Tab-separated table of C-alpha atoms in Angstrom:
chain	number	residue	atom	x	y	z
A	16	MET	CA	-33.951	65.977	61.967
A	17	ASN	CA	-30.212	65.793	61.246
A	18	VAL	CA	-28.750	67.802	58.367
A	19	TYR	CA	-25.653	66.741	56.456
A	20	ASP	CA	-23.156	69.591	56.240
A	21	TRP	CA	-21.956	69.267	52.648
A	22	LEU	CA	-19.933	72.481	53.005
A	23	SER	CA	-17.878	71.308	55.998
A	24	HIS	CA	-14.754	70.705	53.867
A	25	MET	CA	-14.550	74.396	52.872
A	26	ASP	CA	-11.977	76.419	54.808
A	27	VAL	CA	-13.372	79.904	55.378
A	28	PRO	CA	-11.376	82.598	57.193
A	29	VAL	CA	-12.539	83.323	60.722
A	30	SER	CA	-13.486	86.899	59.839
A	31	GLN	CA	-15.782	85.710	57.031
A	32	ARG	CA	-17.523	82.886	58.903
A	33	PHE	CA	-21.247	83.123	59.485
A	34	ASP	CA	-21.539	83.851	63.206
A	35	VAL	CA	-24.898	82.109	63.792
A	36	VAL	CA	-25.027	78.488	65.006
A	37	GLU	CA	-27.969	76.079	64.968
A	38	VAL	CA	-28.481	74.286	68.307
A	39	LYS	CA	-30.730	71.278	68.874
A	40	PHE	CA	-32.655	70.613	72.100
A	41	LYS	CA	-34.929	67.883	73.392
A	42	GLY	CA	-37.690	66.701	71.079
A	43	GLY	CA	-35.955	67.865	67.891
A	44	ARG	CA	-36.490	71.553	68.697
A	45	LYS	CA	-33.904	73.783	67.002
A	46	GLU	CA	-32.995	77.401	67.677
A	47	TYR	CA	-30.378	79.824	66.358
A	48	PHE	CA	-27.774	81.600	68.482
A	49	ARG	CA	-25.064	84.130	67.689
A	50	ASN	CA	-21.460	83.102	68.243
A	51	ILE	CA	-20.161	86.505	69.262
A	52	ASN	CA	-17.106	85.036	71.029
A	53	GLN	CA	-15.949	83.218	67.839
A	54	LEU	CA	-15.817	79.861	69.602
A	55	GLU	CA	-14.593	76.798	67.674
A	56	PHE	CA	-17.234	74.054	67.569
A	57	ILE	CA	-17.582	70.552	66.208
A	58	THR	CA	-21.043	69.280	65.276
A	59	GLY	CA	-22.369	67.424	68.334
A	60	ASP	CA	-20.620	69.558	70.969
A	61	TYR	CA	-22.618	70.558	74.054
A	62	VAL	CA	-22.908	74.329	74.422
A	63	VAL	CA	-24.407	76.660	77.028
A	64	CYS	CA	-27.042	78.914	75.430
A	65	GLU	CA	-28.734	82.084	76.587
A	66	MET	CA	-32.465	81.836	77.249
A	67	ALA	CA	-35.166	84.336	78.179
A	68	SER	CA	-34.723	83.265	81.788
A	69	GLY	CA	-31.434	81.595	82.640
A	70	GLN	CA	-29.306	79.161	80.662
A	71	HIS	CA	-29.893	75.927	78.792
A	72	ILE	CA	-27.621	73.262	77.288
A	73	GLY	CA	-28.022	71.925	73.743
A	74	THR	CA	-25.958	70.288	71.033
A	75	VAL	CA	-24.533	71.997	67.954
A	76	SER	CA	-26.395	70.578	64.941
A	77	LEU	CA	-25.224	72.898	62.152
A	78	GLN	CA	-22.792	75.740	61.534
A	79	GLY	CA	-21.350	77.720	58.656
A	80	GLU	CA	-23.049	78.778	55.445
A	81	LEU	CA	-25.740	76.114	55.676
A	82	VAL	CA	-27.137	77.915	58.712
A	83	ARG	CA	-27.674	80.995	56.555
A	84	LEU	CA	-29.662	78.873	54.076
A	85	GLN	CA	-31.715	77.272	56.840
A	86	MET	CA	-32.561	80.638	58.371
A	87	LYS	CA	-33.605	81.950	54.966
A	88	ARG	CA	-35.847	78.905	54.432
A	89	LYS	CA	-37.472	79.330	57.863
A	90	SER	CA	-37.700	83.150	57.548
A	91	VAL	CA	-35.569	83.805	60.656
A	92	VAL	CA	-34.165	87.343	60.778
A	93	ILE	CA	-30.865	88.244	62.484
A	94	ASN	CA	-31.292	91.140	64.909
A	95	ASP	CA	-29.948	92.409	68.214
A	96	ASP	CA	-32.561	90.434	70.205
A	97	MET	CA	-31.128	87.088	69.092
A	98	HIS	CA	-29.699	85.055	71.965
A	99	VAL	CA	-25.997	84.243	72.139
A	100	LEU	CA	-23.797	81.278	73.000
A	101	TYR	CA	-21.870	81.600	76.256
A	102	ARG	CA	-19.350	78.755	76.144
A	103	ILE	CA	-18.752	75.104	75.492
A	104	ALA	CA	-20.345	73.091	78.288
A	105	THR	CA	-18.036	72.008	81.097
A	106	GLU	CA	-18.356	68.918	83.327
A	107	LYS	CA	-20.207	70.989	85.961
A	108	ASP	CA	-22.681	72.205	83.390
A	109	LEU	CA	-23.273	68.664	82.131
A	110	ASP	CA	-23.800	67.363	85.683
A	111	LYS	CA	-26.483	70.020	86.306
A	112	HIS	CA	-28.072	69.165	82.983
A	113	THR	CA	-28.178	65.463	83.891
A	114	GLN	CA	-29.796	66.240	87.257
A	115	ALA	CA	-32.418	68.393	85.538
A	116	MET	CA	-33.212	65.612	83.050
A	117	ALA	CA	-33.597	63.109	85.924
A	118	ARG	CA	-36.445	65.238	87.332
A	119	GLU	CA	-38.503	65.115	84.138
A	120	MET	CA	-40.150	61.679	84.406
A	121	PRO	CA	-41.240	61.960	88.089
A	122	THR	CA	-42.588	65.437	87.336
A	123	LEU	CA	-44.515	64.102	84.333
A	124	TYR	CA	-46.230	61.357	86.361
A	125	ARG	CA	-47.028	63.659	89.278
A	126	THR	CA	-48.466	66.340	86.981
A	127	ARG	CA	-50.724	63.797	85.308
A	128	GLU	CA	-52.096	62.863	88.716
A	129	ILE	CA	-52.822	66.519	89.485
A	130	ILE	CA	-54.554	66.965	86.103
A	131	ARG	CA	-56.681	63.902	86.824
A	132	GLU	CA	-57.662	65.273	90.249
A	133	MET	CA	-58.624	68.642	88.758
A	134	LYS	CA	-60.570	66.851	85.949
A	135	LEU	CA	-58.996	68.929	83.200
A	136	ASN	CA	-59.570	67.824	79.602
A	137	MET	CA	-55.936	67.858	78.466
A	138	LYS	CA	-53.253	65.298	77.650
A	139	LEU	CA	-49.771	65.970	79.032
A	140	SER	CA	-47.187	64.397	76.717
A	141	ASP	CA	-43.771	65.741	77.755
A	142	VAL	CA	-41.902	67.819	80.327
A	143	GLU	CA	-38.628	69.673	79.727
A	144	PHE	CA	-36.551	71.164	82.535
A	145	GLN	CA	-34.138	73.967	81.814
A	146	SER	CA	-30.543	73.039	82.608
A	147	ASP	CA	-30.254	75.554	85.465
A	148	ASN	CA	-33.519	74.242	87.094
A	149	THR	CA	-35.197	77.645	86.963
A	150	LYS	CA	-37.918	76.906	84.395
A	151	THR	CA	-40.035	73.931	83.310
A	152	THR	CA	-41.993	73.645	80.058
A	153	PHE	CA	-45.051	71.367	79.974
A	154	TYR	CA	-46.188	70.192	76.534
A	155	TYR	CA	-49.851	69.221	76.290
A	156	SER	CA	-52.522	68.638	73.653
A	157	SER	CA	-56.229	69.300	73.873
A	158	GLU	CA	-59.155	69.609	71.478
A	159	GLU	CA	-60.663	72.509	73.399
A	160	ARG	CA	-59.531	75.538	75.347
A	161	VAL	CA	-58.282	74.667	78.845
A	162	ASP	CA	-58.279	76.949	81.884
A	163	PHE	CA	-55.074	75.869	83.647
A	164	ARG	CA	-54.552	78.834	85.954
A	165	GLU	CA	-55.154	76.750	89.072
A	166	LEU	CA	-52.928	74.027	87.653
A	167	ILE	CA	-50.010	76.467	87.229
A	168	LYS	CA	-50.349	77.624	90.834
A	169	SER	CA	-50.361	74.055	92.071
A	170	LEU	CA	-47.319	73.086	89.983
A	171	ALA	CA	-45.337	76.191	90.919
A	172	SER	CA	-45.898	75.596	94.641
A	173	GLU	CA	-44.947	71.909	94.378
A	174	PHE	CA	-41.885	72.034	92.086
A	175	LYS	CA	-40.590	75.533	93.017
A	176	VAL	CA	-39.815	76.513	89.416
A	177	ARG	CA	-41.207	78.834	86.805
A	178	ILE	CA	-43.965	77.071	84.805
A	179	GLU	CA	-44.681	77.425	81.098
A	180	MET	CA	-47.608	75.582	79.480
A	181	ARG	CA	-47.205	75.046	75.737
A	182	GLN	CA	-50.010	73.564	73.659
A	183	ILE	CA	-48.953	71.405	70.691
A	184	SER	CA	-50.902	69.589	67.987
A	185	LEU	CA	-51.267	65.833	67.823
A	186	ARG	CA	-48.750	65.653	64.964
A	187	GLN	CA	-46.197	67.635	66.986
A	188	GLU	CA	-46.837	65.349	69.938
A	189	ALA	CA	-46.047	62.277	67.822
A	190	SER	CA	-42.883	63.941	66.496
A	191	ARG	CA	-41.660	64.648	70.036
A	192	LEU	CA	-42.393	61.164	71.361
A	193	GLY	CA	-41.215	59.290	68.250
A	194	GLY	CA	-41.936	55.680	67.387
A	195	LEU	CA	-42.220	53.235	64.500
A	196	GLY	CA	-44.768	53.479	61.710
A	197	SER	CA	-46.656	50.687	59.974
A	198	CYS	CA	-43.878	50.618	57.341
A	199	GLY	CA	-41.379	49.512	59.997
A	200	ARG	CA	-39.319	52.713	59.887
A	201	GLU	CA	-39.116	55.626	62.310
A	202	LEU	CA	-41.841	58.228	62.052
A	203	CYS	CA	-41.233	60.793	59.329
A	204	CYS	CA	-42.255	63.630	61.636
A	205	SER	CA	-39.574	62.686	64.188
A	206	THR	CA	-36.754	62.130	61.675
A	207	TRP	CA	-36.958	64.588	58.774
A	208	LEU	CA	-40.459	66.034	58.238
A	209	THR	CA	-40.875	69.562	59.581
A	210	ASP	CA	-43.876	70.969	57.677
A	211	PHE	CA	-47.231	69.347	58.420
A	212	LYS	CA	-49.520	69.796	55.409
A	213	ASN	CA	-53.255	69.190	55.371
A	214	ILE	CA	-54.226	65.648	54.351
A	215	SER	CA	-57.757	64.818	53.202
A	216	THR	CA	-59.527	61.557	52.411
A	217	ALA	CA	-59.446	62.566	48.744
A	218	ALA	CA	-55.763	61.558	48.714
A	219	ALA	CA	-56.773	58.013	49.675
A	220	ARG	CA	-59.552	57.958	47.057
A	221	TYR	CA	-57.188	59.004	44.254
A	222	GLN	CA	-54.877	56.112	45.185
A	223	ASN	CA	-57.732	53.552	45.376
A	224	LEU	CA	-57.109	52.847	49.051
A	225	SER	CA	-59.828	51.447	51.268
A	226	LEU	CA	-61.208	54.138	53.562
A	227	ASN	CA	-60.339	52.248	56.720
A	228	PRO	CA	-59.427	54.671	59.558
A	229	ALA	CA	-57.379	52.006	61.343
A	230	LYS	CA	-55.080	51.593	58.320
A	231	LEU	CA	-54.973	55.210	57.149
A	232	SER	CA	-54.331	56.786	60.568
A	233	GLY	CA	-50.856	57.305	61.950
A	234	GLN	CA	-49.608	57.232	65.511
A	235	CYS	CA	-51.009	60.720	66.073
A	236	GLY	CA	-54.548	59.575	65.204
A	237	ARG	CA	-54.660	61.730	62.063
A	238	LEU	CA	-54.307	60.674	58.424
A	239	LYS	CA	-50.776	59.526	57.562
A	240	CYS	CA	-48.465	62.155	56.090
A	241	CYS	CA	-47.192	59.618	53.527
A	242	LEU	CA	-50.560	59.751	51.721
A	243	ASN	CA	-49.317	62.959	50.078
A	244	TYR	CA	-45.969	61.563	48.895
A	245	GLU	CA	-47.228	59.805	45.730
A	246	LEU	CA	-50.435	61.777	45.265
A	247	GLU	CA	-49.183	63.864	42.310
A	248	THR	CA	-48.030	60.725	40.470
A	249	TYR	CA	-51.477	59.170	40.851
A	250	ILE	CA	-53.217	62.358	39.703
A	251	ASP	CA	-51.072	62.446	36.536
A	252	ALA	CA	-51.829	58.771	35.824
A	253	LEU	CA	-55.585	59.288	36.354
A	254	ARG	CA	-55.840	61.844	33.558
A	255	ASP	CA	-55.996	59.090	30.912
A	256	ILE	CA	-58.541	56.990	32.816
A	257	PRO	CA	-62.244	57.725	32.106
A	258	THR	CA	-64.802	58.216	34.842
A	259	VAL	CA	-67.459	55.503	34.619
A	260	ASP	CA	-70.512	57.068	36.232
A	261	VAL	CA	-73.057	54.657	34.659
A	262	PRO	CA	-72.683	50.841	34.509
A	263	LEU	CA	-71.786	49.401	31.109
A	264	LYS	CA	-74.609	47.607	29.269
A	265	THR	CA	-73.876	44.322	27.498
A	266	LYS	CA	-76.033	41.407	26.353
A	267	LYS	CA	-74.427	39.327	29.057
A	268	GLY	CA	-75.680	41.800	31.688
A	269	VAL	CA	-74.960	45.125	33.348
A	270	ALA	CA	-71.261	45.499	34.273
A	271	VAL	CA	-70.395	47.621	37.297
A	272	LEU	CA	-66.906	49.062	37.886
A	273	GLN	CA	-65.268	47.335	40.860
A	274	LYS	CA	-61.608	48.351	40.737
A	275	THR	CA	-59.143	50.332	38.610
A	276	ASP	CA	-55.483	49.446	38.152
A	277	ILE	CA	-54.174	52.944	37.515
A	278	PHE	CA	-50.664	52.180	36.259
A	279	LYS	CA	-51.542	49.072	34.202
A	280	LYS	CA	-54.481	50.962	32.633
A	281	ILE	CA	-56.938	48.145	33.363
A	282	MET	CA	-60.464	48.449	34.794
A	283	TRP	CA	-62.167	45.520	36.503
A	284	PHE	CA	-65.929	45.018	36.062
A	285	GLY	CA	-68.389	42.626	37.673
A	286	PHE	CA	-71.863	41.432	36.673
A	287	ASP	CA	-74.891	41.018	38.903
A	288	LYS	CA	-75.078	37.638	40.658
A	289	ASP	CA	-71.518	36.879	39.528
A	290	THR	CA	-68.600	36.884	41.955
A	291	ASN	CA	-65.952	37.039	39.214
A	292	TRP	CA	-64.353	40.296	38.088
A	293	TYR	CA	-63.323	40.753	34.453
A	294	PRO	CA	-60.351	42.928	33.391
A	295	VAL	CA	-60.989	45.315	30.505
A	296	ALA	CA	-58.490	47.660	28.863
A	297	ILE	CA	-59.253	51.369	28.962
A	298	SER	CA	-59.516	51.566	25.146
A	299	LYS	CA	-62.305	48.947	25.159
A	300	VAL	CA	-64.082	50.697	28.024
A	301	LEU	CA	-64.180	53.895	25.969
A	302	GLU	CA	-65.558	51.967	22.976
A	303	ILE	CA	-68.305	50.366	25.074
A	304	MET	CA	-69.257	53.755	26.522
A	305	GLU	CA	-69.528	55.209	23.009
A	306	LEU	CA	-71.672	52.254	21.865
A	307	ASN	CA	-73.986	52.640	24.886
A	308	LYS	CA	-74.441	56.324	24.068
A	309	LYS	CA	-75.626	55.280	20.609
A	310	ASP	CA	-78.005	52.692	22.157
A	311	ILE	CA	-75.894	49.830	20.787
A	312	ILE	CA	-75.437	46.941	23.191
A	313	PRO	CA	-72.322	44.780	22.539
A	314	GLU	CA	-72.206	41.033	23.098
A	315	SER	CA	-69.898	41.212	26.143
A	316	LEU	CA	-66.995	43.180	27.552
A	317	GLU	CA	-64.551	41.375	25.241
A	318	ILE	CA	-66.694	40.998	22.077
A	319	LEU	CA	-67.878	44.446	21.026
A	320	THR	CA	-69.378	43.478	17.598
A	321	PRO	CA	-73.157	42.874	17.800
A	322	GLN	CA	-74.414	39.441	16.775
A	323	ALA	CA	-76.366	40.763	13.760
A	324	GLU	CA	-73.245	42.247	12.182
A	325	ARG	CA	-71.203	39.007	12.213
A	326	THR	CA	-70.493	37.101	9.003
A	327	SER	CA	-72.512	34.049	7.971
A	328	VAL	CA	-69.372	31.899	8.084
A	329	ASP	CA	-69.029	32.439	11.835
A	330	ARG	CA	-72.681	31.428	12.339
A	331	ALA	CA	-72.550	28.346	10.141
A	332	PRO	CA	-73.434	25.133	12.022
A	333	GLY	CA	-70.572	22.810	12.656
A	334	LYS	CA	-67.908	25.530	12.514
A	335	ILE	CA	-68.129	26.558	16.146
A	336	ASN	CA	-67.704	23.057	17.584
A	337	SER	CA	-65.603	21.596	14.768
A	338	ASP	CA	-62.606	21.022	17.037
A	339	LEU	CA	-64.694	19.093	19.525
A	340	GLU	CA	-66.202	16.944	16.782
A	341	ASN	CA	-62.760	16.073	15.408
A	342	LEU	CA	-61.607	15.024	18.869
A	343	ASP	CA	-64.705	12.854	19.343
A	344	LYS	CA	-64.097	11.087	15.995
A	345	LYS	CA	-60.445	10.514	16.848
A	346	TYR	CA	-61.159	8.933	20.228
A	347	SER	CA	-64.093	6.863	18.927
A	348	GLU	CA	-61.923	5.360	16.181
A	349	GLU	CA	-59.168	4.537	18.678
A	350	GLN	CA	-61.696	2.804	20.957
A	351	LYS	CA	-63.002	0.688	18.049
A	352	LYS	CA	-59.487	-0.432	17.177
A	353	LYS	CA	-58.831	-1.401	20.813
A	354	LYS	CA	-62.039	-3.480	20.913
A	355	LYS	CA	-61.094	-5.335	17.731
A	356	LYS	CA	-57.650	-6.164	19.137
A	357	LYS	CA	-59.170	-7.457	22.384
A	358	SER	CA	-61.683	-9.671	20.523
A	359	ARG	CA	-58.937	-11.143	18.333
A	360	SER	CA	-56.649	-11.893	21.266
A	361	GLY	CA	-59.563	-13.551	23.147
A	362	LYS	CA	-60.359	-15.876	20.221
A	363	ASN	CA	-56.728	-16.901	19.904
A	364	LYS	CA	-56.602	-17.824	23.609
A	365	ASN	CA	-59.778	-19.970	23.353
A	366	ASN	CA	-58.431	-21.870	20.345
A	367	ALA	CA	-55.190	-22.625	22.144
A	368	ASN	CA	-57.016	-24.118	25.195
A	369	LYS	CA	-59.256	-26.501	23.168
A	370	PRO	CA	-58.073	-30.205	22.948
A	371	PRO	CA	-57.149	-31.495	19.457
A	372	GLN	CA	-60.028	-33.389	17.748
A	373	ALA	CA	-59.521	-36.883	16.249
A	374	SER	CA	-59.634	-36.975	12.506
A	375	THR	CA	-62.468	-39.146	11.021
A	376	PRO	CA	-61.565	-41.587	8.234
A	377	GLN	CA	-62.921	-40.730	4.882
A	378	LYS	CA	-65.044	-43.292	3.041
A	379	SER	CA	-63.838	-44.460	-0.284
A	380	ASP	CA	-66.167	-45.050	-3.148
């Protein structure tokens, strides 16, 4: 919720300075106050602010011309009813503020016990004491209307302060409490996001996300705000991708669309009784759809030409498996050569082991 003051280096005369200051309170709440006394502030200073009943202490979050732009963006009008800044907080003021903050957690636990005893259908998420201990604001969320008149009487008699009950949405509750998202970073709603837009399951469908509530829900229990961040990019990319309402017919079988890779422009199809998925480019998908409209069934998802239209050379016997036949001939010839070598070497060994035979004398005539 912090804003970088990129105009802080500009020296503006005191008479021309914008006299409204933005002050931040607990839970990221920001309000605007008039600096009628022309006090000199530094961003982060503690200041005493005027409230409807009493005084409250906050920190200066923004000043100067950027405040004018922020007020214009949030449609805040400057009028005589706008509250003013009294002074920079002193040590006494800060001590009172610390004591008031120390009362918040015990009050929160005790109030939850009272709500449980009264069996009210509401969830108390936060308590904020005013710095002068004259008023307490209770933040709660509920899906239905709650009659808390008896609760206010009980709280006022126990804590001796003025009670204000403020109902907030579940997204506002998450922004006040803060936390870490599934991405590992702080929640967007508690750091920079101020406008909560409607998020539908159509955003998840456009992005091909599985409709799993456990994965798509944020800490507030609603759909994650980040589903809208890349939605326009996905919608632009989907304009070139056709909608396959009917399965594609091929001679291999009926192909059903399983998944679409939007940015790679590839569609994955699967056949009945086949666990494998086959990637097909979008251009080929459009061709197959046009052929099916004309009652022409292609061979498969990759081979679009029907078998009857192929050339006779492709169908000639021996051409399809010619490579395999050549390999078989090669290996068979090598095996024959090896056998001949083995037989020759075996004969040579046998001849060497035989004893020499005595030569018989030849008869003379």
